[in-house]
Amino acid sequence: MNLFRTSKKSMREKIKKSFEKEEPSSPEFITGIFSQDLQRINQTFEKSSDVVVRTFTIGLDASIHAAIIYTDGLADSTVIQNFILESLMIDINQKGSETVYHPRNKIIQRVKDSILTVGKITDIKDFETLFTDVLSGNTVILIEGFCEAISASTAGWEDRGVSEPTSQTVVRGPREGFSENLRTNTALVRRKIKDSNLYCEQKQIGKVTKTSIAIMYINGIVNDKVVKEVHHRLDKIDIGGVLESGYIEELIQDDTFTPFPTIFNSERPDVVAACLLEGRVAILVDGTPFVLVVPSLFIQNFQVPEDYYQRADISSLLRLLRVICFLIALLGPSFYIAVTTYHQEMLPTPLLISLAAQREGVPFPAFVEAVIMEVAFEILREAGIRMPRAVGQAVSIVGALVLGQAAVEAGIVSASMVIVVSLTAIANFVFPAYNMAISIRMLRFGMMLLSASFGLYGITVGILALLLHLNSLRSFGIPYMAPISPLIPDDLKDTVIRFPQWALFSRPRLISQKNIKREAPPAASRPEPGK
């Protein structure tokens, strides 16, 4: 027993040591010895055929060696040819150019001040930064005799461009969505908010991928504590690679062990702009069109951008419909199992006789029926998503019809159970947030088990447990169920029921604690009748 404890303790120590953060090694600086620096670069990119190292000479007597390093496919070759190579090899060597008459130790300053005509240039002093810039699409210029290199912004790879988002479609509203290019995404947000207080801070995460992350917020509206917390959590990430915003979401969320999404994501610029105007923080990740928004609230998963492009009465009706579909998707099969198994007296006699006749030849209890049909529908749903788009929808629809009809004729399930499960599946598609729909699909099985064990009492216990869990969640310090719990009456104007635009004159109080007023109060902005 003591030996087992000792081995277990030593194993814990080994795991702890393996996860200890390695001490960062000291950077290797550029020496200024051209041949030595060039050899170091060639050794690093020896097996990378797409990295181009071009050497040449500058000066009237061709006495100064120089080189440019860039990645073919990531850098714009036209910009390199017209604005870097031509400037360095032709313009700098003209006899009328005063650059050649400057002292040798100041030539690099003259190159930066008057020779290079690209937009952005930065100084590089170590090889690690040099390699990162080259692999990010920039062009690095190395000049003999100088212990620093010049990085010119020449990124110009092919991207998907701006297209209509597929996961959040609307009937009325903008048709543009984010792409995989970080700069394109930040530009789409700035098109919506033309304010100098819209800050965009950038950092890199991932020791191998070095993925660029942009943090956008509106200074003066956002809560400074939330911005500080976002930076703190991002800086704590120590991971090899970040390929999608889902990596970041899982690493910075408040509570890991919850089925509910505590970080909102969207691929629509208008949605992200609206969240920024409310005082939230957007996290944009290079390589993905899905932008993270924090803090997130539970009620936010039932709202769509079209709610604000339609009249208030239409938007309120559609939101109520989504809440009803939420209850159907969560409790539909559970309620059917509980009533038909334990509480038959709640059903009218003709309906009870009809259900009993349907279940006469079914060998399984209602719970097993529901599980069989739910699992079958989940398989069809997943198959429809993963299959090619041309046949995916046909397989899911035809498969569901054929499977349901065959199951009823074979006497495995009753027709009423097929109706209940089908209605539940359709109600699940109503959710605007896909990750919330997945959460309901998982919780539905737990509610079915409780209803099969204890009837309506089990459903009641399950609902109470869910409410307690939801009220315990936080999203970057903000209660997840706000403004319902804690109750904030002024913020209820934009929850299940949306008030007219002239009544939405204040921002959510728990999110934007600095600048609550959004527009003029209703007495000043409400239009007079007949005008």
Coordinates of C-alpha atoms in Angstrom, one line a residue:
M1 CA 0.0 0.0 0.0
N2 CA 2.8 2.4 0.9
L3 CA 4.6 1.4 -2.4
F4 CA 1.4 2.3 -4.3
R5 CA 1.2 5.7 -2.6
T6 CA 4.9 6.3 -3.3
S7 CA 4.5 5.5 -7.0
K8 CA 1.4 7.6 -7.2
K9 CA 3.2 10.5 -5.7
S10 CA 6.2 10.2 -8.0
M11 CA 3.8 10.0 -11.0
R12 CA 2.1 13.2 -9.9
E13 CA 5.5 14.9 -9.6
K14 CA 6.5 13.7 -13.1
I15 CA 3.3 15.0 -14.5
K16 CA 3.8 18.3 -12.7
K17 CA 7.3 18.6 -14.0
S18 CA 6.2 17.8 -17.6
F19 CA 3.7 20.7 -17.5
E20 CA 6.1 23.2 -15.9
K21 CA 6.6 26.1 -18.3
E22 CA 10.1 26.0 -19.8
E23 CA 12.3 29.0 -19.3
P24 CA 12.5 31.1 -22.5
S25 CA 15.9 30.8 -24.1
S26 CA 17.8 34.0 -24.8
P27 CA 17.3 35.3 -28.3
E28 CA 20.0 34.9 -31.0
F29 CA 20.8 38.4 -32.3
I30 CA 21.9 39.4 -35.8
T31 CA 25.7 39.8 -35.8
G32 CA 26.1 42.2 -38.7
I33 CA 28.6 39.8 -40.4
F34 CA 26.7 39.3 -43.7
S35 CA 28.1 35.8 -44.6
Q36 CA 27.5 34.5 -41.1
D37 CA 24.0 35.9 -40.8
L38 CA 23.1 34.6 -44.3
Q39 CA 24.5 31.1 -43.4
R40 CA 22.2 31.1 -40.3
I41 CA 19.2 31.9 -42.4
N42 CA 20.0 29.4 -45.1
Q43 CA 20.5 26.6 -42.5
T44 CA 17.1 27.4 -41.0
F45 CA 15.2 27.4 -44.3
E46 CA 17.3 24.7 -46.0
K47 CA 14.4 22.3 -46.3
S48 CA 11.8 25.0 -47.1
S49 CA 11.7 25.4 -50.9
D50 CA 9.1 28.1 -50.7
V51 CA 11.3 30.5 -48.8
V52 CA 13.3 32.7 -51.2
V53 CA 16.7 34.2 -50.3
R54 CA 17.8 36.8 -52.9
T55 CA 21.3 38.3 -52.6
F56 CA 22.5 41.4 -54.5
T57 CA 24.8 44.4 -54.1
I58 CA 24.0 48.1 -53.6
G59 CA 26.1 51.3 -53.9
L60 CA 27.9 52.9 -56.9
D61 CA 30.9 50.6 -56.5
A62 CA 28.7 47.5 -55.6
S63 CA 30.6 47.2 -52.4
I64 CA 27.7 46.6 -50.0
H65 CA 26.1 43.2 -50.0
A66 CA 22.4 42.9 -49.2
A67 CA 19.7 40.2 -49.3
I68 CA 15.9 39.9 -49.1
I69 CA 14.1 37.0 -47.6
Y70 CA 10.4 36.2 -48.2
T71 CA 8.0 33.3 -48.5
D72 CA 6.6 32.6 -51.9
G73 CA 2.8 32.4 -51.8
L74 CA 2.5 34.5 -48.6
A75 CA 4.2 37.7 -49.9
D76 CA 3.0 39.8 -52.8
S77 CA 5.6 39.3 -55.5
T78 CA 4.5 42.5 -57.3
V79 CA 5.1 44.6 -54.3
I80 CA 8.5 43.0 -53.7
Q81 CA 9.6 43.6 -57.4
N82 CA 8.3 47.2 -57.8
F83 CA 8.8 48.7 -54.3
I84 CA 11.7 46.8 -52.7
L85 CA 14.0 45.3 -55.3
E86 CA 13.7 48.1 -57.8
S87 CA 14.2 50.7 -55.1
L88 CA 17.3 49.0 -53.6
M89 CA 19.0 47.9 -56.8
I90 CA 18.2 50.8 -59.2
D91 CA 17.1 53.9 -57.3
I92 CA 19.7 53.7 -54.6
N93 CA 22.5 53.3 -57.2
Q94 CA 21.6 56.4 -59.2
K95 CA 24.4 59.0 -59.2
G96 CA 22.0 61.7 -58.3
S97 CA 21.0 59.9 -55.2
E98 CA 22.5 61.4 -52.1
T99 CA 22.2 58.1 -50.3
V100 CA 25.5 56.8 -51.7
Y101 CA 27.3 59.9 -50.4
H102 CA 26.1 59.4 -46.9
P103 CA 28.4 57.7 -44.4
R104 CA 28.2 53.9 -44.6
N105 CA 26.9 53.6 -41.1
K106 CA 23.8 55.7 -41.9
I107 CA 22.8 53.9 -45.2
I108 CA 20.2 51.7 -43.4
Q109 CA 18.5 54.8 -42.0
R110 CA 18.4 56.4 -45.5
V111 CA 16.9 53.1 -46.9
K112 CA 14.1 53.3 -44.3
D113 CA 13.5 57.1 -44.7
S114 CA 13.6 57.6 -48.4
I115 CA 14.2 54.4 -50.4
L116 CA 11.6 51.9 -49.4
T117 CA 8.1 52.9 -50.5
V118 CA 6.1 50.1 -48.8
G119 CA 3.5 51.0 -46.2
K120 CA 4.9 49.6 -42.9
I121 CA 8.5 48.8 -41.9
T122 CA 9.9 47.6 -38.6
D123 CA 13.3 46.9 -37.2
I124 CA 14.5 43.4 -36.4
K125 CA 17.4 42.6 -34.1
D126 CA 17.1 38.8 -33.5
F127 CA 16.7 35.8 -35.7
E128 CA 13.5 34.5 -34.0
T129 CA 11.6 37.6 -35.0
L130 CA 13.1 37.5 -38.4
F131 CA 11.9 34.0 -39.0
T132 CA 8.4 34.8 -37.7
D133 CA 8.1 37.8 -40.0
V134 CA 9.2 35.9 -43.1
L135 CA 6.7 33.1 -42.4
S136 CA 4.0 35.7 -41.8
G137 CA 4.2 37.1 -45.3
N138 CA 6.6 40.0 -44.7
T139 CA 9.9 40.6 -46.6
V140 CA 13.0 41.0 -44.5
I141 CA 15.9 43.1 -45.8
L142 CA 19.4 42.3 -44.6
I143 CA 22.3 44.7 -45.3
E144 CA 26.0 44.0 -44.7
G145 CA 27.5 45.6 -41.6
F146 CA 24.4 46.3 -39.7
C147 CA 23.2 44.4 -36.6
E148 CA 19.5 44.9 -37.5
A149 CA 17.3 44.0 -40.4
I150 CA 14.3 45.7 -41.9
S151 CA 10.9 44.0 -42.1
A152 CA 8.6 45.4 -44.9
S153 CA 4.9 44.6 -44.9
T154 CA 4.3 42.7 -48.1
A155 CA 1.6 40.1 -47.1
G156 CA -0.5 39.2 -50.1
W157 CA -1.7 35.6 -50.0
E158 CA -5.0 34.5 -51.5
D159 CA -8.0 34.3 -49.2
R160 CA -11.7 33.4 -49.5
G161 CA -12.8 37.0 -49.5
V162 CA -16.0 38.5 -48.1
S163 CA -19.1 36.3 -48.7
E164 CA -22.5 35.6 -47.1
P165 CA -22.2 33.8 -43.8
T166 CA -23.7 30.2 -43.9
S167 CA -24.3 29.6 -40.2
Q168 CA -26.3 32.8 -39.4
T169 CA -28.5 33.7 -42.4
V170 CA -31.1 36.4 -42.3
V171 CA -33.9 37.5 -44.6
R172 CA -33.3 41.2 -44.0
G173 CA -29.9 42.5 -43.2
P174 CA -26.3 42.7 -44.4
R175 CA -25.0 39.8 -46.5
E176 CA -21.3 40.1 -45.6
G177 CA -19.5 37.7 -43.3
F178 CA -16.1 37.4 -41.8
S179 CA -13.3 35.5 -43.7
E180 CA -10.2 33.7 -42.6
N181 CA -8.0 36.9 -43.0
L182 CA -7.5 38.7 -39.8
R183 CA -7.0 42.1 -41.4
T184 CA -10.1 41.7 -43.6
N185 CA -12.1 41.0 -40.4
T186 CA -10.9 44.0 -38.5
A187 CA -11.6 46.2 -41.5
L188 CA -15.2 44.8 -41.7
V189 CA -15.7 45.8 -38.0
R190 CA -14.2 49.3 -38.6
R191 CA -16.6 49.8 -41.5
K192 CA -19.4 49.5 -39.1
I193 CA -17.9 51.6 -36.3
K194 CA -16.0 54.7 -37.6
D195 CA -14.8 55.8 -34.2
S196 CA -11.3 56.6 -33.0
N197 CA -12.2 55.0 -29.7
L198 CA -12.5 51.6 -31.3
Y199 CA -9.2 50.0 -30.2
C200 CA -7.6 47.0 -31.9
E201 CA -4.8 45.4 -30.0
Q202 CA -2.8 42.4 -31.4
K203 CA -0.8 39.6 -30.0
Q204 CA 0.5 36.2 -31.0
I205 CA -0.5 32.9 -29.4
G206 CA 1.0 29.5 -30.1
K207 CA 4.7 28.6 -29.8
V208 CA 4.7 26.8 -33.2
T209 CA 1.8 28.4 -35.2
K210 CA 2.3 32.0 -33.8
T211 CA -1.3 32.8 -34.6
S212 CA -2.2 36.4 -34.6
I213 CA -5.0 37.4 -32.2
A214 CA -6.8 40.8 -32.3
I215 CA -8.7 42.2 -29.4
M216 CA -11.3 44.9 -30.3
Y217 CA -13.3 47.1 -27.9
I218 CA -14.6 50.7 -27.7
N219 CA -12.8 52.7 -25.1
G220 CA -15.1 54.7 -22.9
I221 CA -17.9 52.1 -23.2
V222 CA -16.2 48.9 -22.3
N223 CA -15.6 47.9 -18.7
D224 CA -11.8 48.2 -18.2
K225 CA -11.8 45.2 -15.8
V226 CA -13.2 43.0 -18.6
V227 CA -10.4 44.1 -21.0
K228 CA -7.8 43.5 -18.4
E229 CA -9.2 40.0 -17.6
V230 CA -9.2 39.2 -21.4
H231 CA -5.6 40.1 -21.7
H232 CA -4.7 38.2 -18.5
R233 CA -6.4 35.0 -19.7
L234 CA -4.9 35.2 -23.2
D235 CA -1.4 35.8 -21.8
K236 CA -1.7 32.7 -19.6
I237 CA -2.2 30.5 -22.7
D238 CA 0.8 28.3 -23.3
I239 CA 0.1 26.0 -26.2
G240 CA 1.9 24.8 -29.3
G241 CA -0.7 25.9 -31.9
V242 CA -4.0 27.7 -32.4
L243 CA -5.8 26.8 -35.6
E244 CA -9.3 28.1 -34.8
S245 CA -11.1 30.3 -32.3
G246 CA -12.4 27.2 -30.5
Y247 CA -8.9 26.6 -29.1
I248 CA -9.1 30.1 -27.5
E249 CA -12.7 29.6 -26.3
E250 CA -12.0 26.5 -24.4
L251 CA -8.9 27.9 -22.8
I252 CA -10.3 31.2 -21.5
Q253 CA -13.9 30.2 -20.6
D254 CA -14.9 30.6 -16.9
D255 CA -16.4 27.2 -16.3
T256 CA -15.2 24.1 -18.3
F257 CA -17.7 21.6 -16.9
T258 CA -20.9 23.0 -18.2
P259 CA -22.9 22.2 -21.3
F260 CA -23.9 25.8 -21.9
P261 CA -21.6 28.1 -24.0
T262 CA -20.3 31.0 -21.8
I263 CA -18.6 32.7 -24.8
F264 CA -20.6 33.9 -27.7
N265 CA -19.3 33.5 -31.3
S266 CA -20.5 34.9 -34.6
E267 CA -19.3 35.2 -38.2
R268 CA -21.3 38.4 -38.9
P269 CA -19.7 41.8 -38.6
D270 CA -23.0 43.5 -37.7
V271 CA -23.5 41.2 -34.8
V272 CA -19.9 41.9 -33.5
A273 CA -20.4 45.6 -34.0
A274 CA -23.6 45.6 -32.0
C275 CA -21.9 43.7 -29.2
L276 CA -19.0 46.2 -29.1
L277 CA -21.5 49.1 -28.9
E278 CA -23.0 47.4 -25.8
G279 CA -19.6 47.3 -24.1
R280 CA -18.4 43.8 -25.0
V281 CA -14.9 42.7 -26.1
A282 CA -14.4 40.9 -29.5
I283 CA -11.5 38.4 -29.9
L284 CA -10.6 37.8 -33.6
V285 CA -8.4 34.9 -34.5
D286 CA -6.4 34.7 -37.7
G287 CA -7.5 31.7 -39.9
T288 CA -11.2 31.5 -38.9
P289 CA -14.3 33.5 -39.7
F290 CA -15.8 32.9 -36.2
V291 CA -15.2 35.8 -33.8
L292 CA -15.5 35.4 -30.0
V293 CA -17.4 37.9 -28.0
V294 CA -17.2 38.3 -24.2
P295 CA -19.0 38.5 -21.8
S296 CA -21.8 36.4 -23.0
L297 CA -25.3 36.0 -21.5
F298 CA -27.8 33.1 -21.7
I299 CA -30.5 35.2 -23.4
Q300 CA -28.1 36.2 -26.1
N301 CA -28.3 32.8 -27.6
F302 CA -32.0 33.4 -28.5
Q303 CA -31.4 36.7 -30.3
V304 CA -30.6 37.1 -34.0
P305 CA -29.5 40.3 -35.8
E306 CA -32.8 40.4 -37.8
D307 CA -34.6 41.1 -34.5
Y308 CA -33.3 44.7 -34.8
Y309 CA -34.0 45.1 -38.5
Q310 CA -37.7 44.2 -38.1
R311 CA -40.4 46.0 -36.1
A312 CA -40.5 45.4 -32.4
D313 CA -43.8 43.4 -32.4
I314 CA -42.5 41.0 -35.0
S315 CA -39.2 40.5 -33.2
S316 CA -40.9 39.9 -29.9
L317 CA -43.1 37.3 -31.4
L318 CA -40.2 35.4 -33.0
R319 CA -38.2 35.5 -29.7
L320 CA -41.2 34.1 -27.9
L321 CA -41.3 31.3 -30.5
R322 CA -37.7 30.5 -29.9
V323 CA -38.2 30.3 -26.1
I324 CA -41.2 27.9 -26.7
C325 CA -39.0 25.8 -29.1
F326 CA -36.3 25.7 -26.4
L327 CA -38.8 24.2 -23.9
I328 CA -40.1 21.7 -26.6
A329 CA -36.5 20.6 -27.5
L330 CA -35.5 20.2 -23.9
L331 CA -38.7 18.7 -22.4
G332 CA -40.8 17.3 -25.3
P333 CA -39.8 13.6 -25.1
S334 CA -39.4 13.7 -21.3
F335 CA -42.9 15.1 -20.8
Y336 CA -44.3 12.4 -23.2
I337 CA -42.5 9.6 -21.3
A338 CA -43.6 10.9 -17.9
V339 CA -47.3 11.3 -18.9
T340 CA -47.7 8.0 -20.7
T341 CA -45.8 6.0 -18.0
Y342 CA -46.8 7.6 -14.7
H343 CA -49.5 10.2 -15.2
Q344 CA -52.1 8.7 -17.6
E345 CA -54.9 10.4 -15.7
M346 CA -53.7 13.7 -17.1
L347 CA -54.7 12.6 -20.6
P348 CA -58.2 12.7 -22.0
T349 CA -59.8 9.3 -22.3
P350 CA -60.0 9.2 -26.1
L351 CA -56.4 10.2 -26.4
L352 CA -55.3 7.7 -23.8
I353 CA -57.2 4.9 -25.7
S354 CA -55.6 5.9 -29.0
L355 CA -52.1 5.9 -27.5
A356 CA -52.7 2.6 -25.8
A357 CA -53.8 1.1 -29.2
Q358 CA -50.7 2.4 -30.9
R359 CA -48.4 0.9 -28.3
E360 CA -50.2 -2.5 -28.2
G361 CA -47.6 -4.3 -30.3
V362 CA -44.5 -2.3 -29.2
P363 CA -42.2 -4.5 -27.1
F364 CA -40.3 -1.6 -25.5
P365 CA -41.2 0.9 -22.8
A366 CA -41.6 4.6 -23.8
F367 CA -38.1 5.5 -22.5
V368 CA -36.4 2.9 -24.7
E369 CA -38.6 4.0 -27.7
A370 CA -37.5 7.6 -27.2
V371 CA -33.8 6.6 -26.9
I372 CA -33.9 4.5 -30.1
M373 CA -35.5 7.3 -32.1
E374 CA -33.3 10.1 -30.7
V375 CA -30.1 8.1 -31.4
A376 CA -31.3 7.3 -34.9
F377 CA -32.1 11.0 -35.6
E378 CA -28.7 12.1 -34.2
I379 CA -27.0 9.6 -36.5
L380 CA -28.9 11.0 -39.5
R381 CA -28.3 14.6 -38.5
E382 CA -24.5 14.0 -38.2
A383 CA -24.4 12.0 -41.5
G384 CA -26.2 14.9 -43.3
I385 CA -23.6 17.4 -42.0
R386 CA -20.5 15.3 -42.8
M387 CA -21.6 14.1 -46.3
P388 CA -21.1 16.2 -49.4
R389 CA -23.5 19.1 -49.6
A390 CA -25.2 17.8 -52.7
V391 CA -26.4 14.6 -51.1
G392 CA -26.3 15.4 -47.4
Q393 CA -29.8 17.0 -47.1
A394 CA -31.3 14.3 -49.2
V395 CA -29.9 11.6 -47.1
S396 CA -31.0 13.2 -43.8
I397 CA -34.6 13.9 -45.0
V398 CA -35.2 10.7 -46.9
G399 CA -33.5 8.6 -44.2
A400 CA -35.7 10.1 -41.5
L401 CA -38.9 9.5 -43.4
V402 CA -38.0 5.9 -44.4
L403 CA -36.6 5.0 -41.0
G404 CA -39.6 6.4 -39.1
Q405 CA -42.1 4.7 -41.4
A406 CA -40.2 1.4 -41.3
A407 CA -39.9 1.5 -37.5
V408 CA -43.7 2.1 -37.1
E409 CA -44.6 -0.7 -39.5
A410 CA -42.1 -3.1 -37.8
G411 CA -43.7 -2.4 -34.4
I412 CA -40.5 -1.2 -32.9
V413 CA -41.8 2.3 -32.0
S414 CA -45.2 3.8 -32.0
A415 CA -46.4 6.5 -34.4
S416 CA -46.9 9.0 -31.6
M417 CA -43.3 8.6 -30.5
V418 CA -42.1 9.4 -34.0
I419 CA -44.2 12.5 -34.0
V420 CA -42.8 13.7 -30.6
V421 CA -39.2 13.0 -31.6
S422 CA -39.7 14.7 -35.0
L423 CA -41.2 17.8 -33.5
T424 CA -38.4 17.9 -30.9
A425 CA -35.8 17.7 -33.7
I426 CA -37.4 20.5 -35.7
A427 CA -37.7 22.7 -32.6
N428 CA -34.0 22.1 -32.0
F429 CA -33.2 23.7 -35.4
V430 CA -34.8 27.0 -34.4
F431 CA -31.9 28.0 -32.1
P432 CA -29.8 30.7 -33.7
A433 CA -26.7 29.6 -31.7
Y434 CA -25.5 26.2 -32.9
N435 CA -23.5 25.4 -29.7
M436 CA -26.6 26.1 -27.6
A437 CA -28.6 23.6 -29.8
I438 CA -25.9 21.0 -29.1
S439 CA -26.2 21.7 -25.4
I440 CA -30.0 21.1 -25.5
R441 CA -29.5 17.8 -27.4
M442 CA -27.2 16.5 -24.6
L443 CA -29.4 17.6 -21.8
R444 CA -32.5 16.1 -23.4
F445 CA -31.2 12.6 -22.7
G446 CA -30.7 13.4 -19.0
M447 CA -34.2 14.8 -18.7
M448 CA -35.6 11.6 -20.4
L449 CA -33.8 9.5 -17.9
L450 CA -35.3 11.5 -15.0
S451 CA -38.8 11.4 -16.4
A452 CA -38.5 7.6 -16.9
S453 CA -37.4 7.2 -13.3
F454 CA -39.6 9.6 -11.4
G455 CA -42.2 11.0 -13.8
L456 CA -43.0 14.7 -13.7
Y457 CA -41.3 14.9 -10.3
G458 CA -38.0 14.0 -12.0
I459 CA -38.6 16.6 -14.6
T460 CA -39.1 19.2 -11.9
V461 CA -35.9 18.2 -10.1
G462 CA -34.0 18.4 -13.4
I463 CA -35.4 21.9 -14.2
L464 CA -34.4 23.1 -10.7
A465 CA -30.9 21.6 -11.0
L466 CA -30.5 23.4 -14.4
L467 CA -31.7 26.7 -13.0
L468 CA -29.3 26.4 -10.1
H469 CA -26.4 25.6 -12.4
L470 CA -27.3 28.5 -14.8
N471 CA -27.4 30.9 -11.9
S472 CA -23.9 29.7 -10.8
L473 CA -22.3 30.5 -14.1
R474 CA -20.3 33.6 -14.9
S475 CA -18.9 34.9 -18.1
F476 CA -15.8 37.1 -17.4
G477 CA -17.3 38.0 -14.0
I478 CA -20.8 38.8 -15.4
P479 CA -23.8 36.6 -14.2
Y480 CA -24.8 34.4 -17.0
M481 CA -28.5 34.8 -16.4
A482 CA -28.5 38.6 -16.3
P483 CA -30.7 40.6 -16.5
I484 CA -33.2 38.0 -15.3
S485 CA -31.1 36.8 -12.4
P486 CA -30.1 39.1 -10.8
L487 CA -33.2 41.0 -11.9
I488 CA -32.5 44.3 -13.6
P489 CA -35.8 45.8 -14.7
D490 CA -34.3 48.4 -17.0
D491 CA -32.4 45.8 -19.0
L492 CA -35.5 43.6 -19.6
K493 CA -36.4 45.8 -22.5
D494 CA -34.2 43.7 -24.8
T495 CA -34.6 40.1 -23.6
V496 CA -37.6 37.9 -24.5
I497 CA -39.6 41.0 -25.5
R498 CA -37.9 43.7 -27.5
F499 CA -39.0 47.2 -27.0
P500 CA -39.0 49.7 -29.9
Q501 CA -35.7 51.3 -30.8
W502 CA -36.7 54.7 -29.2
A503 CA -37.1 52.9 -25.8
L504 CA -33.6 51.2 -25.9
F505 CA -31.8 54.2 -24.6
S506 CA -29.5 52.5 -22.2
R507 CA -26.8 49.8 -22.4
P508 CA -26.8 46.6 -20.2
R509 CA -25.8 47.8 -16.8
L510 CA -23.7 44.8 -15.8
I511 CA -21.8 44.8 -19.0
S512 CA -21.1 48.5 -19.6
Q513 CA -20.6 49.9 -16.1
K514 CA -19.0 53.1 -17.4
N515 CA -21.2 54.6 -20.1
I516 CA -24.8 53.4 -19.6
K517 CA -26.5 56.0 -21.8
R518 CA -26.8 54.8 -25.4
E519 CA -29.1 57.5 -26.9
A520 CA -31.6 60.1 -25.8
P521 CA -34.3 59.0 -23.3
P522 CA -37.7 58.1 -24.7
A523 CA -39.3 61.4 -23.9
A524 CA -37.0 63.2 -26.2
S525 CA -36.6 60.7 -29.0
R526 CA -40.1 59.1 -29.3
P527 CA -42.0 60.4 -32.3
E528 CA -45.1 62.3 -31.7
P529 CA -48.4 60.7 -33.0
G530 CA -49.4 61.9 -36.4
K531 CA -45.9 63.1 -37.4

